[in-house]
Amino acid sequence: MTSPASVLDLAAIRADFPILDETLNGQPLIYLDSGATAQKPRVVLDAEIDFLTRNNSAVHRGAHTLAAEATELFEDARATVAGFVGAAPDDLVWTSGATAAINLVAYAIGNATAGRGAPASARFALAPEDEIVVTEAEHHANLIPWQELAARTGAVIRAIRVHDDATLDPAHAASVISERTRVVAFTHVSNVSGIVSPVAELVDLARDVGALTVLDACQSAPHLPVDFPALGVDLAAFSGHKLLGPYGIGALYGRSEILEALPPFLTGGSMITDVTIESAEYLVSQAVGLAAAVRYLEGLDMGAVHAREQDLGNRMIAGLREIPGVRVLGDAEGVERVGLASFDVTGVHAHDVGQFLDARGIAVRVGHHCAKPLHRRLGLTASVRASASVFTTDDDITALLEGVSAVRDYFGADE
């Protein structure tokens, strides 16, 4: 049987990322923080520079040749990125990031409550005691906007519990999602555990009560094949900088009838008729760069990428389990996951672990990862997170495990 590593030419992939030639604290760089922000392949860097030096102009605002070229590249980027997630171009709205996309939806729903928008938007209006359902595994970006919406409308936030191994509790989900539920917002992949959520089950529960589903796809779009229409979600958000693309751009996917019915959120020049302003000039080069990132990933085969990264994630978790004094968050057997593992080292603060690994050239994430409720549920205030990408090697994982194995001895935590 062909292994995921043999399908992907890791040496060739690594050569596409200029930053991997750098050193960190005198050591070869081992970058295991792609869950926070991904490194960019050369084709993405070149695409932005090429646009800014050859095609830069305002899109949809001019009749001259340069404006026409910029507009064509901008809309081609929309079609490319939409196709990457299984959508039609008109189903994709550019935003400045995933947080902005989720806020856009929450504020648009709030505007429906205020009576603005077409008659079709009445279905989104929230009344006091209506319910917005999230999960204990949410990133703050998919929690706080809903808290604010609840505060403005009198709606109630309810949360689906997670088990001790960080998997969602399906029985609790079925009891929480009720006839009063109007919105179900949940992560596709936890940014703490790396575990893939049971999307089909949650969508079915929401659909049975007529609730709107909003998916946070920030940790899924870069790491596994994604088809939002096939998943059945109403809306989904993802960000460019986690998808090997530029900063300052993200996207909101929405089923066309949902986008058309949502009332306006931002108003002003270049207003379109569904949910937001059509474009902003500062997004153009980023859109072109994001399209280049998507084409790069498509050229690798996302199925192979997911298989490879899942192998790396499983290897990280298996290795961390064997290290005395290390606790893995989301240590569940037989679940689909991405190449991400968070862990706690007994007796050593997460920030100290991060600094120790950094001295060895290993870049990881430390803190609560903007997921305080999940850390609180698991009895922690912070953890260390290692997250793989398309360029991560087996040697990178070996170096991580060797580094973590040495932490407690270095800090005298065994004494």
Tab-separated table of C-alpha atoms in Angstrom:
chain	number	residue	atom	x	y	z
A	1	MET	CA	0.000	0.000	0.000
A	2	THR	CA	1.302	3.482	-0.907
A	3	SER	CA	2.053	5.638	2.128
A	4	PRO	CA	1.010	9.313	2.263
A	5	ALA	CA	4.673	10.290	2.560
A	6	SER	CA	5.520	8.571	-0.732
A	7	VAL	CA	2.652	10.348	-2.522
A	8	LEU	CA	3.982	13.745	-1.446
A	9	ASP	CA	7.518	14.729	-2.435
A	10	LEU	CA	8.487	16.313	0.873
A	11	ALA	CA	11.903	17.445	-0.326
A	12	ALA	CA	10.345	19.297	-3.248
A	13	ILE	CA	7.614	20.752	-1.049
A	14	ARG	CA	10.111	22.021	1.525
A	15	ALA	CA	12.109	23.670	-1.231
A	16	ASP	CA	9.001	25.733	-2.055
A	17	PHE	CA	9.079	27.452	1.367
A	18	PRO	CA	11.978	29.935	1.598
A	19	ILE	CA	11.671	30.404	5.362
A	20	LEU	CA	12.605	26.778	6.015
A	21	ASP	CA	16.178	27.669	5.050
A	22	GLU	CA	16.377	29.966	8.087
A	23	THR	CA	17.759	29.082	11.506
A	24	LEU	CA	16.178	29.701	14.911
A	25	ASN	CA	18.511	30.363	17.840
A	26	GLY	CA	21.345	28.852	15.874
A	27	GLN	CA	19.383	25.696	15.083
A	28	PRO	CA	17.686	24.614	11.836
A	29	LEU	CA	14.115	25.890	11.953
A	30	ILE	CA	11.461	23.307	12.821
A	31	TYR	CA	8.167	25.117	12.348
A	32	LEU	CA	5.316	23.457	14.248
A	33	ASP	CA	2.974	26.423	14.587
A	34	SER	CA	0.940	26.207	11.381
A	35	GLY	CA	-2.248	26.069	13.445
A	36	ALA	CA	-1.602	29.722	14.326
A	37	THR	CA	-0.321	30.891	10.954
A	38	ALA	CA	1.040	28.968	7.987
A	39	GLN	CA	4.262	29.642	6.156
A	40	LYS	CA	3.925	30.785	2.548
A	41	PRO	CA	5.274	28.943	-0.487
A	42	ARG	CA	7.201	31.000	-3.006
A	43	VAL	CA	4.302	30.926	-5.505
A	44	VAL	CA	2.134	32.874	-3.036
A	45	LEU	CA	4.811	35.479	-2.396
A	46	ASP	CA	5.443	35.813	-6.121
A	47	ALA	CA	1.728	36.119	-6.940
A	48	GLU	CA	1.279	39.096	-4.622
A	49	ILE	CA	4.432	40.827	-5.817
A	50	ASP	CA	3.517	40.191	-9.453
A	51	PHE	CA	0.066	41.695	-9.000
A	52	LEU	CA	1.341	44.752	-7.160
A	53	THR	CA	4.062	45.428	-9.734
A	54	ARG	CA	2.108	44.647	-12.914
A	55	ASN	CA	-1.679	44.772	-12.341
A	56	ASN	CA	-2.396	46.943	-9.320
A	57	SER	CA	-5.602	48.929	-9.795
A	58	ALA	CA	-9.059	49.335	-8.257
A	59	VAL	CA	-11.358	46.461	-9.117
A	60	HIS	CA	-14.898	47.046	-10.433
A	61	ARG	CA	-14.217	50.790	-10.497
A	62	GLY	CA	-12.532	51.652	-13.761
A	63	ALA	CA	-12.898	51.244	-17.519
A	64	HIS	CA	-9.195	51.363	-18.334
A	65	THR	CA	-7.171	48.262	-19.194
A	66	LEU	CA	-5.334	47.990	-15.879
A	67	ALA	CA	-8.586	48.103	-13.908
A	68	ALA	CA	-10.070	45.453	-16.180
A	69	GLU	CA	-7.045	43.194	-15.630
A	70	ALA	CA	-7.212	43.677	-11.869
A	71	THR	CA	-10.931	42.916	-11.844
A	72	GLU	CA	-10.423	39.763	-13.889
A	73	LEU	CA	-7.691	38.520	-11.537
A	74	PHE	CA	-9.809	39.388	-8.497
A	75	GLU	CA	-12.852	37.495	-9.719
A	76	ASP	CA	-10.715	34.606	-10.962
A	77	ALA	CA	-9.337	34.385	-7.427
A	78	ARG	CA	-12.875	34.258	-6.045
A	79	ALA	CA	-13.780	31.421	-8.413
A	80	THR	CA	-10.598	29.530	-7.533
A	81	VAL	CA	-11.047	29.796	-3.778
A	82	ALA	CA	-14.772	29.033	-4.015
A	83	GLY	CA	-14.046	25.917	-6.069
A	84	PHE	CA	-11.537	24.775	-3.442
A	85	VAL	CA	-14.374	24.509	-0.896
A	86	GLY	CA	-16.913	23.106	-3.384
A	87	ALA	CA	-18.798	26.359	-3.841
A	88	ALA	CA	-19.929	28.584	-6.698
A	89	PRO	CA	-18.215	31.994	-6.990
A	90	ASP	CA	-21.368	33.853	-5.940
A	91	ASP	CA	-21.429	31.819	-2.725
A	92	LEU	CA	-18.144	33.319	-1.515
A	93	VAL	CA	-17.811	36.717	0.169
A	94	TRP	CA	-14.355	38.157	0.770
A	95	THR	CA	-13.649	39.334	4.320
A	96	SER	CA	-10.539	40.449	6.195
A	97	GLY	CA	-10.417	37.115	8.035
A	98	ALA	CA	-12.483	34.381	9.633
A	99	THR	CA	-13.219	36.464	12.731
A	100	ALA	CA	-14.605	39.215	10.507
A	101	ALA	CA	-16.669	36.658	8.588
A	102	ILE	CA	-18.306	35.291	11.735
A	103	ASN	CA	-18.894	38.806	13.072
A	104	LEU	CA	-20.464	39.719	9.724
A	105	VAL	CA	-23.006	36.906	10.121
A	106	ALA	CA	-23.740	37.720	13.761
A	107	TYR	CA	-24.265	41.431	13.059
A	108	ALA	CA	-26.341	40.726	9.959
A	109	ILE	CA	-28.624	38.527	12.049
A	110	GLY	CA	-28.781	41.354	14.593
A	111	ASN	CA	-29.885	43.702	11.826
A	112	ALA	CA	-32.704	41.320	10.985
A	113	THR	CA	-33.786	41.645	14.592
A	114	ALA	CA	-33.774	45.422	14.139
A	115	GLY	CA	-36.171	45.078	11.222
A	116	ARG	CA	-33.803	45.907	8.377
A	117	GLY	CA	-33.386	43.877	5.217
A	118	ALA	CA	-35.730	42.218	2.797
A	119	PRO	CA	-38.852	40.412	4.057
A	120	ALA	CA	-36.959	37.150	3.649
A	121	SER	CA	-34.621	38.184	6.461
A	122	ALA	CA	-37.394	37.859	9.036
A	123	ARG	CA	-36.486	34.200	9.436
A	124	PHE	CA	-33.210	35.265	11.090
A	125	ALA	CA	-34.735	37.578	13.702
A	126	LEU	CA	-33.986	36.489	17.265
A	127	ALA	CA	-36.436	36.929	20.112
A	128	PRO	CA	-35.734	36.796	23.846
A	129	GLU	CA	-35.143	33.210	25.011
A	130	ASP	CA	-34.305	32.003	21.503
A	131	GLU	CA	-31.150	29.915	21.674
A	132	ILE	CA	-27.727	30.104	20.036
A	133	VAL	CA	-25.864	26.822	20.422
A	134	VAL	CA	-22.060	26.585	20.413
A	135	THR	CA	-19.676	23.963	21.803
A	136	GLU	CA	-17.143	23.944	24.620
A	137	ALA	CA	-14.438	23.471	21.973
A	138	GLU	CA	-14.905	26.824	20.216
A	139	HIS	CA	-12.225	29.359	19.428
A	140	HIS	CA	-13.175	32.741	20.879
A	141	ALA	CA	-13.846	33.987	17.336
A	142	ASN	CA	-16.792	31.594	17.138
A	143	LEU	CA	-18.036	32.341	20.623
A	144	ILE	CA	-17.775	36.027	21.506
A	145	PRO	CA	-19.697	37.327	18.436
A	146	TRP	CA	-22.593	35.066	19.467
A	147	GLN	CA	-22.373	36.246	23.075
A	148	GLU	CA	-22.659	39.821	21.834
A	149	LEU	CA	-25.600	38.939	19.601
A	150	ALA	CA	-27.323	37.261	22.538
A	151	ALA	CA	-26.732	40.345	24.696
A	152	ARG	CA	-28.327	42.579	22.032
A	153	THR	CA	-31.358	40.390	21.394
A	154	GLY	CA	-32.100	38.602	24.652
A	155	ALA	CA	-31.225	35.239	23.142
A	156	VAL	CA	-29.580	32.565	25.287
A	157	ILE	CA	-26.211	30.894	24.676
A	158	ARG	CA	-26.129	27.132	25.222
A	159	ALA	CA	-23.051	24.934	24.860
A	160	ILE	CA	-22.612	21.325	23.797
A	161	ARG	CA	-20.298	19.560	26.245
A	162	VAL	CA	-17.129	17.731	25.408
A	163	HIS	CA	-15.950	14.487	26.982
A	164	ASP	CA	-12.734	14.266	28.987
A	165	ASP	CA	-10.940	13.279	25.765
A	166	ALA	CA	-12.174	16.529	24.114
A	167	THR	CA	-14.598	14.783	21.725
A	168	LEU	CA	-18.076	16.298	21.482
A	169	ASP	CA	-20.844	14.585	23.437
A	170	PRO	CA	-23.450	13.588	20.801
A	171	ALA	CA	-26.120	12.735	23.367
A	172	HIS	CA	-25.744	16.163	24.951
A	173	ALA	CA	-25.879	17.810	21.520
A	174	ALA	CA	-29.216	16.111	20.873
A	175	SER	CA	-30.575	17.385	24.194
A	176	VAL	CA	-29.248	20.945	23.805
A	177	ILE	CA	-30.457	21.589	20.243
A	178	SER	CA	-34.181	22.230	20.634
A	179	GLU	CA	-37.136	23.942	19.019
A	180	ARG	CA	-35.862	27.226	20.484
A	181	THR	CA	-32.475	26.857	18.743
A	182	ARG	CA	-31.989	29.389	15.951
A	183	VAL	CA	-28.228	29.147	15.326
A	184	VAL	CA	-25.781	26.250	15.757
A	185	ALA	CA	-22.163	27.465	15.458
A	186	PHE	CA	-19.347	24.954	15.774
A	187	THR	CA	-15.785	24.237	14.768
A	188	HIS	CA	-14.968	21.787	11.979
A	189	VAL	CA	-11.626	20.913	13.606
A	190	SER	CA	-10.668	21.869	17.154
A	191	ASN	CA	-7.656	24.152	17.274
A	192	VAL	CA	-6.692	22.555	20.601
A	193	SER	CA	-7.222	18.820	20.060
A	194	GLY	CA	-7.087	18.587	16.256
A	195	ILE	CA	-10.170	16.356	16.337
A	196	VAL	CA	-12.658	16.571	13.459
A	197	SER	CA	-16.210	17.327	14.642
A	198	PRO	CA	-19.208	15.154	13.671
A	199	VAL	CA	-20.468	17.709	11.159
A	200	ALA	CA	-23.189	15.549	9.579
A	201	GLU	CA	-24.714	14.739	12.959
A	202	LEU	CA	-24.784	18.359	14.102
A	203	VAL	CA	-26.154	19.581	10.756
A	204	ASP	CA	-28.961	17.007	10.920
A	205	LEU	CA	-29.888	18.057	14.466
A	206	ALA	CA	-29.931	21.732	13.456
A	207	ARG	CA	-31.887	21.102	10.266
A	208	ASP	CA	-34.552	19.151	12.178
A	209	VAL	CA	-35.397	22.283	14.177
A	210	GLY	CA	-34.837	24.796	11.363
A	211	ALA	CA	-31.673	26.299	12.874
A	212	LEU	CA	-28.945	28.034	10.894
A	213	THR	CA	-25.557	26.267	10.896
A	214	VAL	CA	-22.303	28.265	10.977
A	215	LEU	CA	-19.033	26.350	10.594
A	216	ASP	CA	-15.593	27.558	11.697
A	217	ALA	CA	-13.367	25.929	9.063
A	218	CYS	CA	-10.086	27.668	9.924
A	219	GLN	CA	-8.353	24.456	10.981
A	220	SER	CA	-9.959	22.221	8.355
A	221	ALA	CA	-9.640	24.073	5.047
A	222	PRO	CA	-5.811	23.946	5.058
A	223	HIS	CA	-5.546	20.310	6.091
A	224	LEU	CA	-8.293	18.132	4.620
A	225	PRO	CA	-10.581	18.064	1.574
A	226	VAL	CA	-13.507	20.408	2.225
A	227	ASP	CA	-16.820	20.634	0.374
A	228	PHE	CA	-19.177	22.975	2.211
A	229	PRO	CA	-22.285	22.236	0.103
A	230	ALA	CA	-21.736	18.505	0.603
A	231	LEU	CA	-21.362	19.045	4.356
A	232	GLY	CA	-24.760	20.738	4.326
A	233	VAL	CA	-23.774	23.772	6.402
A	234	ASP	CA	-25.495	27.083	5.746
A	235	LEU	CA	-22.451	29.292	6.329
A	236	ALA	CA	-18.735	28.698	6.862
A	237	ALA	CA	-15.715	30.881	7.564
A	238	PHE	CA	-12.010	30.385	6.957
A	239	SER	CA	-8.884	32.539	6.895
A	240	GLY	CA	-6.147	33.020	4.334
A	241	HIS	CA	-3.076	33.107	6.579
A	242	LYS	CA	-3.750	29.581	7.899
A	243	LEU	CA	-4.202	28.341	4.323
A	244	LEU	CA	-0.635	29.125	3.167
A	245	GLY	CA	-1.997	32.468	1.976
A	246	PRO	CA	-1.587	36.151	2.888
A	247	TYR	CA	-2.644	37.975	6.007
A	248	GLY	CA	-5.643	40.286	5.913
A	249	ILE	CA	-8.010	38.100	3.925
A	250	GLY	CA	-10.577	35.447	4.679
A	251	ALA	CA	-13.829	34.244	3.246
A	252	LEU	CA	-17.418	33.598	4.169
A	253	TYR	CA	-19.177	30.794	2.324
A	254	GLY	CA	-22.949	30.867	2.297
A	255	ARG	CA	-25.732	29.060	0.508
A	256	SER	CA	-27.022	31.536	-2.060
A	257	GLU	CA	-30.506	31.780	-0.579
A	258	ILE	CA	-29.003	32.523	2.849
A	259	LEU	CA	-26.677	35.236	1.544
A	260	GLU	CA	-29.499	36.851	-0.419
A	261	ALA	CA	-31.784	36.914	2.609
A	262	LEU	CA	-29.297	38.192	5.202
A	263	PRO	CA	-29.748	41.954	5.727
A	264	PRO	CA	-26.852	44.379	5.195
A	265	PHE	CA	-24.092	44.707	7.761
A	266	LEU	CA	-21.621	47.223	6.270
A	267	THR	CA	-22.908	50.096	4.177
A	268	GLY	CA	-21.348	52.670	1.897
A	269	GLY	CA	-19.762	52.879	-1.543
A	270	SER	CA	-19.838	49.870	-3.872
A	271	MET	CA	-22.657	48.299	-1.864
A	272	ILE	CA	-24.021	45.049	-3.251
A	273	THR	CA	-27.484	43.661	-2.672
A	274	ASP	CA	-26.864	40.775	-0.292
A	275	VAL	CA	-24.567	40.926	2.726
A	276	THR	CA	-21.609	43.257	2.520
A	277	ILE	CA	-19.566	45.602	0.380
A	278	GLU	CA	-18.341	43.880	-2.732
A	279	SER	CA	-14.673	44.582	-2.389
A	280	ALA	CA	-12.009	46.756	-0.900
A	281	GLU	CA	-8.872	47.661	-2.770
A	282	TYR	CA	-6.581	46.441	0.029
A	283	LEU	CA	-7.972	42.915	-0.442
A	284	VAL	CA	-7.075	42.547	-4.099
A	285	SER	CA	-3.452	41.422	-3.887
A	286	GLN	CA	-4.341	39.206	-0.911
A	287	ALA	CA	-7.120	37.562	-2.923
A	288	VAL	CA	-4.687	36.851	-5.743
A	289	GLY	CA	-2.185	35.445	-3.229
A	290	LEU	CA	-4.833	33.267	-1.592
A	291	ALA	CA	-5.828	31.871	-4.978
A	292	ALA	CA	-2.164	30.970	-5.556
A	293	ALA	CA	-2.100	29.167	-2.198
A	294	VAL	CA	-5.230	27.230	-3.108
A	295	ARG	CA	-3.783	26.198	-6.463
A	296	TYR	CA	-0.627	25.057	-4.688
A	297	LEU	CA	-2.579	22.844	-2.299
A	298	GLU	CA	-4.772	21.489	-5.081
A	299	GLY	CA	-1.610	20.511	-6.931
A	300	LEU	CA	-0.534	18.419	-3.940
A	301	ASP	CA	-3.889	16.570	-3.608
A	302	MET	CA	-5.712	17.455	-0.399
A	303	GLY	CA	-6.565	13.825	0.257
A	304	ALA	CA	-2.868	12.990	0.377
A	305	VAL	CA	-2.176	16.073	2.495
A	306	HIS	CA	-4.808	15.022	5.035
A	307	ALA	CA	-3.605	11.433	5.180
A	308	ARG	CA	-0.015	12.508	5.681
A	309	GLU	CA	-0.813	15.100	8.344
A	310	GLN	CA	-3.141	12.728	10.182
A	311	ASP	CA	-0.271	10.239	10.343
A	312	LEU	CA	1.952	12.949	11.785
A	313	GLY	CA	-0.709	13.897	14.337
A	314	ASN	CA	-1.164	10.297	15.411
A	315	ARG	CA	2.604	9.912	15.741
A	316	MET	CA	2.853	13.046	17.868
A	317	ILE	CA	0.108	11.860	20.186
A	318	ALA	CA	1.488	8.311	20.463
A	319	GLY	CA	4.959	9.670	21.247
A	320	LEU	CA	3.733	12.227	23.767
A	321	ARG	CA	1.744	9.531	25.580
A	322	GLU	CA	4.980	7.656	26.248
A	323	ILE	CA	6.727	10.593	27.914
A	324	PRO	CA	6.350	10.542	31.715
A	325	GLY	CA	4.544	13.590	33.109
A	326	VAL	CA	3.006	14.611	29.781
A	327	ARG	CA	-0.752	14.830	29.311
A	328	VAL	CA	-2.226	15.018	25.815
A	329	LEU	CA	-5.369	17.128	25.352
A	330	GLY	CA	-7.826	15.278	23.138
A	331	ASP	CA	-6.222	11.878	23.683
A	332	ALA	CA	-9.034	10.015	21.924
A	333	GLU	CA	-8.652	6.731	20.074
A	334	GLY	CA	-10.050	6.047	16.624
A	335	VAL	CA	-11.099	9.611	15.746
A	336	GLU	CA	-10.373	11.584	12.606
A	337	ARG	CA	-7.886	14.354	13.298
A	338	VAL	CA	-5.420	16.702	11.648
A	339	GLY	CA	-1.697	16.989	12.372
A	340	LEU	CA	-2.062	18.879	15.632
A	341	ALA	CA	-1.467	17.976	19.269
A	342	SER	CA	-1.734	20.035	22.449
A	343	PHE	CA	-0.207	18.870	25.697
A	344	ASP	CA	0.652	19.788	29.280
A	345	VAL	CA	3.912	18.973	31.045
A	346	THR	CA	3.398	18.364	34.753
A	347	GLY	CA	5.292	20.824	36.896
A	348	VAL	CA	6.429	23.047	34.011
A	349	HIS	CA	4.467	26.041	32.725
A	350	ALA	CA	3.556	25.931	29.037
A	351	HIS	CA	5.525	29.121	28.346
A	352	ASP	CA	8.667	27.579	29.829
A	353	VAL	CA	8.192	24.496	27.668
A	354	GLY	CA	7.828	26.722	24.628
A	355	GLN	CA	11.045	28.621	25.441
A	356	PHE	CA	12.920	25.379	25.993
A	357	LEU	CA	11.818	24.052	22.597
A	358	ASP	CA	12.500	27.410	20.971
A	359	ALA	CA	16.136	27.172	22.089
A	360	ARG	CA	16.284	23.945	20.092
A	361	GLY	CA	14.918	25.647	16.980
A	362	ILE	CA	11.393	24.252	17.438
A	363	ALA	CA	8.595	26.806	17.065
A	364	VAL	CA	5.366	25.827	18.845
A	365	ARG	CA	2.358	27.671	20.245
A	366	VAL	CA	1.831	28.202	23.982
A	367	GLY	CA	-1.122	29.617	25.899
A	368	HIS	CA	-4.846	28.979	25.791
A	369	HIS	CA	-4.978	29.240	21.971
A	370	CYS	CA	-8.035	31.546	22.176
A	371	ALA	CA	-10.008	28.597	23.547
A	372	LYS	CA	-10.306	29.339	27.261
A	373	PRO	CA	-13.584	27.459	27.802
A	374	LEU	CA	-12.079	24.203	26.514
A	375	HIS	CA	-8.938	24.608	28.602
A	376	ARG	CA	-11.065	25.354	31.645
A	377	ARG	CA	-13.175	22.254	30.935
A	378	LEU	CA	-9.979	20.178	30.790
A	379	GLY	CA	-8.658	21.701	34.017
A	380	LEU	CA	-5.878	23.828	32.518
A	381	THR	CA	-5.109	27.486	31.906
A	382	ALA	CA	-2.552	26.900	29.148
A	383	SER	CA	-1.001	24.197	27.009
A	384	VAL	CA	1.680	23.675	24.383
A	385	ARG	CA	0.487	23.080	20.827
A	386	ALA	CA	2.456	21.561	17.957
A	387	SER	CA	0.809	21.701	14.548
A	388	ALA	CA	2.065	20.251	11.288
A	389	SER	CA	1.738	21.407	7.698
A	390	VAL	CA	2.491	20.089	4.226
A	391	PHE	CA	6.240	20.558	4.752
A	392	THR	CA	6.512	18.806	8.153
A	393	THR	CA	8.808	15.779	8.210
A	394	ASP	CA	9.119	12.720	10.429
A	395	ASP	CA	12.414	14.158	11.659
A	396	ASP	CA	10.567	17.281	12.823
A	397	ILE	CA	8.272	15.120	14.966
A	398	THR	CA	11.232	13.153	16.316
A	399	ALA	CA	12.943	16.402	17.328
A	400	LEU	CA	9.775	17.586	19.066
A	401	LEU	CA	9.388	14.362	21.045
A	402	GLU	CA	13.060	14.356	22.024
A	403	GLY	CA	12.754	17.958	23.155
A	404	VAL	CA	9.631	17.346	25.226
A	405	SER	CA	11.272	14.270	26.783
A	406	ALA	CA	14.029	16.502	28.147
A	407	VAL	CA	11.828	19.266	29.567
A	408	ARG	CA	11.046	17.954	33.060
A	409	ASP	CA	14.644	16.978	33.768
A	410	TYR	CA	15.887	20.389	32.625
A	411	PHE	CA	13.470	22.241	34.926
A	412	GLY	CA	13.913	19.794	37.806
A	413	ALA	CA	10.270	18.786	37.704
A	414	ASP	CA	11.169	15.178	38.517
A	415	GLU	CA	12.848	16.103	41.770
